[in-house]
């Protein structure tokens, strides 16, 4: 299946976008949690606080389905 | 208490807002907001609360002013270096609006102090700069049944939500508080935007106007730029609000 990972913030460089300047197309074999997919494509899950898909916050245990556009957000704690 | 002539004029540009009116302003003047941290977020949030006429603004911070604060913490100047932030912030806010009470508190927010510090507040604003203290504040707010506005920033990124469990998630339902504290780059404009939005959440809640971000998370990516509002849900296994 094909999914799309997006990031506009500091994860963008790690993600190596190829579709547009924020989005990378990923081919995923089998059913697996987002956490594993991220680690496989070189985005350590420690750099991702959460993800959102279709306007809903998901955890890294989420198992993507074909066509998902997943926006990744970094941990942010400053003030 | 009915508004005085001076107050009617001072607050007229906001009391004209639909649903706010003199009644909303009176409610605001009787409210107390605890601002946890008067760094970047806190300077912006506390300023807008003060000039809007929140009756009591408590500004709590144990830190002193450092030179590297001055790019974003606009209540302080070079003359304030090494002095505690809370009393300086309070003096500035009183100058902006002598109509209200501003209470400075020089204290660290930790497990033994948090609950006592926020007691009596109608709302808590999380303007902190590290995950551990945020979690402590979250637990204290839950224990005291006080709603809390959450904000956090780094670089051009900011997150914001209105937390009032069990009606909404609490902070630990969606934020991992065990991550190490970091000191990210933070331009003043990022904390200005997010701190102002914290004040907006507070004013909507206290006056009963508009809709808060209850059950939703605002994600600001200033570098793109994009603003997204994301649905968030309670975590049934949340260590902080499970069982509420
Ligand atoms: Zn919770």
XYZ file of C-alpha atoms and ligand atoms in Angstrom:
324
model
C 0.000 0.000 0.000
C 0.985 3.614 -0.448
C 0.860 6.207 2.312
C 2.026 9.813 2.437
C 3.974 11.307 5.333
C 3.983 15.069 5.736
C 5.771 17.532 7.954
C 6.053 21.274 7.788
C 8.132 21.684 10.917
C 11.521 20.494 12.026
C 10.872 16.882 10.924
C 10.799 17.941 7.300
C 14.513 17.428 6.697
C 14.437 13.947 8.224
C 11.465 13.026 6.089
C 13.214 13.817 2.785
C 10.049 14.958 0.967
C 9.679 13.821 -2.642
C 6.055 14.560 -3.647
C 6.162 18.251 -2.750
C 8.277 20.181 -0.304
C 6.467 18.711 2.724
C 5.340 15.245 1.607
C 7.030 11.875 1.090
C 5.404 8.905 -0.633
C 6.060 5.601 1.122
C 5.336 2.077 -0.036
C 4.483 -0.079 2.978
C 4.655 -3.880 2.991
C 2.044 -5.494 5.231
C 0.110 -4.201 8.198
C 2.305 -2.472 10.757
C 2.169 0.398 13.248
C 3.213 3.869 12.207
C 6.063 3.707 14.733
C 7.746 0.879 12.771
C 7.216 2.602 9.436
C 8.816 5.784 10.748
C 11.843 3.940 12.052
C 12.241 2.163 8.693
C 12.252 5.427 6.733
C 14.788 7.128 8.990
C 12.510 9.200 11.193
C 13.178 7.948 14.754
C 9.891 7.734 16.641
C 11.513 9.696 19.482
C 11.326 12.737 17.174
C 7.577 12.373 16.642
C 5.126 13.407 19.361
C 1.987 12.562 17.448
C 0.448 12.280 14.045
C -2.794 13.445 12.578
C -4.833 11.845 9.879
C -8.036 13.272 8.432
C -8.332 15.860 11.199
C -7.887 13.369 14.032
C -4.982 12.866 16.390
C -3.485 9.369 16.284
C -0.810 7.669 18.318
C 2.226 5.989 16.836
C 0.546 2.604 17.375
C -1.905 3.567 14.605
C -1.833 1.129 11.660
C -2.043 3.127 8.435
C -4.310 2.135 5.559
C -3.740 2.652 1.855
C -3.870 6.294 0.816
C -3.452 7.775 4.310
C -1.926 11.238 4.430
C -0.249 11.409 7.822
C 1.055 14.669 9.234
C 3.852 14.232 11.761
C 4.356 16.599 14.658
C 7.524 16.908 16.746
C 7.583 16.986 20.549
C 7.331 20.630 21.574
C 7.720 21.785 25.145
C 9.073 25.329 25.162
C 7.320 28.334 26.562
C -20.563 44.908 40.746
C -21.889 47.180 37.930
C -19.246 48.755 35.684
C -18.125 52.301 36.494
C -18.188 55.017 33.824
C -14.429 54.617 33.402
C -14.724 50.839 33.034
C -17.581 51.120 30.523
C -15.362 53.244 28.311
C -12.125 51.317 28.922
C -13.661 47.990 27.944
C -16.177 49.244 25.354
C -14.390 47.755 22.327
C -14.767 44.258 23.780
C -18.125 44.562 25.564
C -19.556 45.388 22.124
C -18.712 41.815 21.141
C -21.829 39.703 20.772
C -22.566 37.857 24.011
C -19.867 39.681 26.015
C -21.639 42.866 27.150
C -21.469 44.486 30.577
C -22.372 41.164 32.207
C -19.467 39.346 30.594
C -17.132 42.139 31.653
C -18.410 42.002 35.206
C -17.793 38.243 35.228
C -14.277 38.863 33.946
C -13.594 41.457 36.653
C -14.644 38.878 39.248
C -12.434 36.122 37.795
C -9.036 34.893 38.837
C -6.542 33.333 36.425
C -3.342 31.589 37.459
C -0.578 32.115 34.902
C 1.993 29.350 35.403
C 5.246 30.804 34.122
C 5.912 34.340 32.931
C 8.369 33.527 30.190
C 7.527 33.951 26.524
C 3.995 32.521 26.585
C 3.246 34.050 29.982
C 4.277 37.596 29.010
C 1.871 37.570 26.062
C -0.985 35.740 27.794
C -0.832 37.726 31.047
C -0.707 41.033 29.161
C -3.916 40.327 27.238
C -5.656 39.038 30.360
C -4.663 42.160 32.276
C -5.728 44.709 29.687
C -8.985 42.799 29.117
C -9.818 43.319 32.793
C -9.476 39.873 34.352
C -10.025 40.832 37.998
C -7.070 38.923 39.398
C -4.080 37.753 37.403
C -1.648 35.626 39.396
C 1.775 35.500 37.757
C 3.903 32.662 39.098
C 7.540 32.081 38.220
C 10.613 31.137 40.222
C 13.109 32.278 37.601
C 15.147 35.435 37.232
C 15.498 37.461 34.043
C 18.359 36.380 31.778
C 19.735 38.229 28.774
C 18.629 35.416 26.424
C 14.989 35.977 27.530
C 14.841 39.447 26.027
C 14.073 38.380 22.429
C 10.589 37.270 23.476
C 9.768 38.151 27.100
C 8.734 41.727 26.492
C 7.737 42.628 30.053
C 11.460 42.745 30.964
C 14.365 44.976 29.990
C 18.139 44.894 30.382
C 17.728 46.730 33.685
C 15.880 43.700 35.069
C 18.669 41.127 34.519
C 19.129 38.742 37.501
C 15.920 39.990 39.168
C 12.911 37.695 39.710
C 10.414 37.786 36.853
C 7.127 37.624 38.767
C 7.264 40.998 40.591
C 8.565 42.828 37.498
C 5.821 41.325 35.335
C 3.238 42.228 37.969
C 4.401 45.851 38.121
C 4.243 46.172 34.315
C 0.775 44.643 34.165
C -0.500 46.966 36.911
C 0.779 49.915 34.895
C -1.175 48.652 31.894
C -4.354 48.231 33.911
C -4.581 49.699 37.419
C -8.179 48.477 37.485
C -7.224 44.893 38.382
C -5.236 42.979 40.980
C -1.988 41.412 39.831
C -0.460 39.009 42.313
C 3.188 38.037 41.827
C 4.299 34.658 43.174
C 7.971 33.728 43.246
C 7.774 29.944 43.406
C 8.730 26.757 41.635
C 5.744 24.680 40.595
C 6.335 21.150 41.814
C 4.416 18.263 43.344
C 4.397 19.786 46.803
C 3.519 23.358 45.779
C 1.255 23.075 42.710
C -2.074 22.403 44.366
C -1.711 25.207 46.916
C -0.566 27.683 44.275
C -3.559 27.253 41.960
C -6.169 27.093 44.710
C -9.004 29.585 44.167
C -8.285 30.184 40.477
C -11.104 29.921 37.938
C -8.633 28.915 35.251
C -5.001 27.879 34.948
C -2.800 28.880 32.013
C 0.091 26.565 31.238
C 2.843 28.925 30.103
C 5.610 26.571 31.237
C 8.766 25.522 29.421
C 9.219 21.832 30.237
C 7.204 18.586 30.123
C 7.718 17.556 33.740
C 6.259 20.721 35.277
C 3.386 20.647 32.774
C 2.461 17.163 33.991
C 2.624 18.335 37.606
C 0.356 21.289 36.784
C -2.015 19.000 34.857
C -2.372 16.699 37.885
C -2.968 19.630 40.251
C -5.583 21.154 37.926
C -7.408 17.806 37.705
C -7.331 17.362 41.489
C -8.735 20.878 42.001
C -11.241 20.567 39.103
C -9.858 23.743 37.514
C -9.799 23.922 33.704
C -6.404 24.502 32.118
C -5.287 26.052 28.851
C -2.290 24.194 27.420
C 0.254 25.708 25.079
C 3.763 24.703 24.065
C 6.154 26.048 21.438
C 9.443 25.458 19.647
C 10.817 27.273 16.624
C 7.749 28.244 14.517
C 5.634 25.392 15.908
C 2.964 25.725 18.584
C 0.245 23.570 20.160
C -2.815 24.772 22.058
C -5.840 23.183 23.712
C -8.491 23.768 26.377
C -8.445 20.975 28.945
C -11.272 20.261 31.352
C -11.482 16.535 32.081
C -13.652 14.492 32.142
C -15.445 16.599 29.487
C -12.192 16.783 27.506
C -8.864 14.925 27.478
C -6.303 15.986 30.051
C -2.745 16.795 29.011
C -1.440 13.298 29.657
C -4.104 11.793 27.400
C -2.114 13.025 24.400
C 1.269 14.389 25.542
C 4.146 12.207 26.689
C 5.442 13.945 29.800
C 8.466 11.711 30.148
C 10.408 13.285 27.308
C 13.480 15.232 28.400
C 13.271 19.027 28.638
C 15.036 20.837 25.827
C 15.685 24.499 25.200
C 14.626 24.919 21.592
C 15.097 28.045 19.512
C 12.006 30.225 20.052
C 11.449 33.476 18.165
C 9.323 35.996 20.053
C 6.606 35.923 17.418
C 5.851 32.230 18.105
C 5.232 32.735 21.823
C 3.387 35.960 20.989
C 0.923 34.072 18.787
C 0.432 31.124 21.127
C 0.352 33.239 24.311
C -2.284 35.500 22.739
C -4.302 32.438 21.770
C -4.100 31.206 25.374
C -5.572 34.538 26.473
C -8.268 34.149 23.814
C -9.228 30.722 25.198
C -9.339 32.218 28.694
C -11.503 35.174 27.685
C -13.948 32.975 25.751
C -14.273 30.630 28.710
C -14.640 33.359 31.340
C -17.132 35.475 29.395
C -19.019 32.546 27.852
C -18.437 33.826 24.319
C -17.309 31.782 21.327
C -16.179 28.167 21.544
C -13.074 26.960 23.317
C -10.719 24.319 21.950
C -12.270 21.713 24.268
C -11.595 18.281 22.748
C -9.467 19.812 20.007
C -5.816 20.642 19.520
C -4.679 23.610 17.489
C -1.452 22.861 15.634
C 0.366 25.940 14.379
C 3.169 25.378 11.871
C 4.334 28.891 11.217
C 7.047 27.778 8.799
C 4.534 26.389 6.264
C 2.407 28.331 7.336
C -0.575 26.239 8.480
C -3.132 26.207 11.287
C -4.885 22.855 11.842
C -7.553 22.002 14.394
C -7.358 18.320 15.297
C -9.826 16.210 17.262
C -8.357 14.690 20.414
C -9.869 12.018 22.632
C -9.451 10.913 26.217
C -7.102 7.999 26.748
C -8.994 5.385 28.801
C -5.646 4.287 30.276
C -4.456 7.818 31.059
C -2.483 7.755 34.327
C -3.822 11.200 35.289
C -7.537 11.272 34.459
C -8.500 7.576 34.287
C -11.524 6.969 36.485
C -12.847 10.535 36.449
Zn -5.918 12.133 30.796
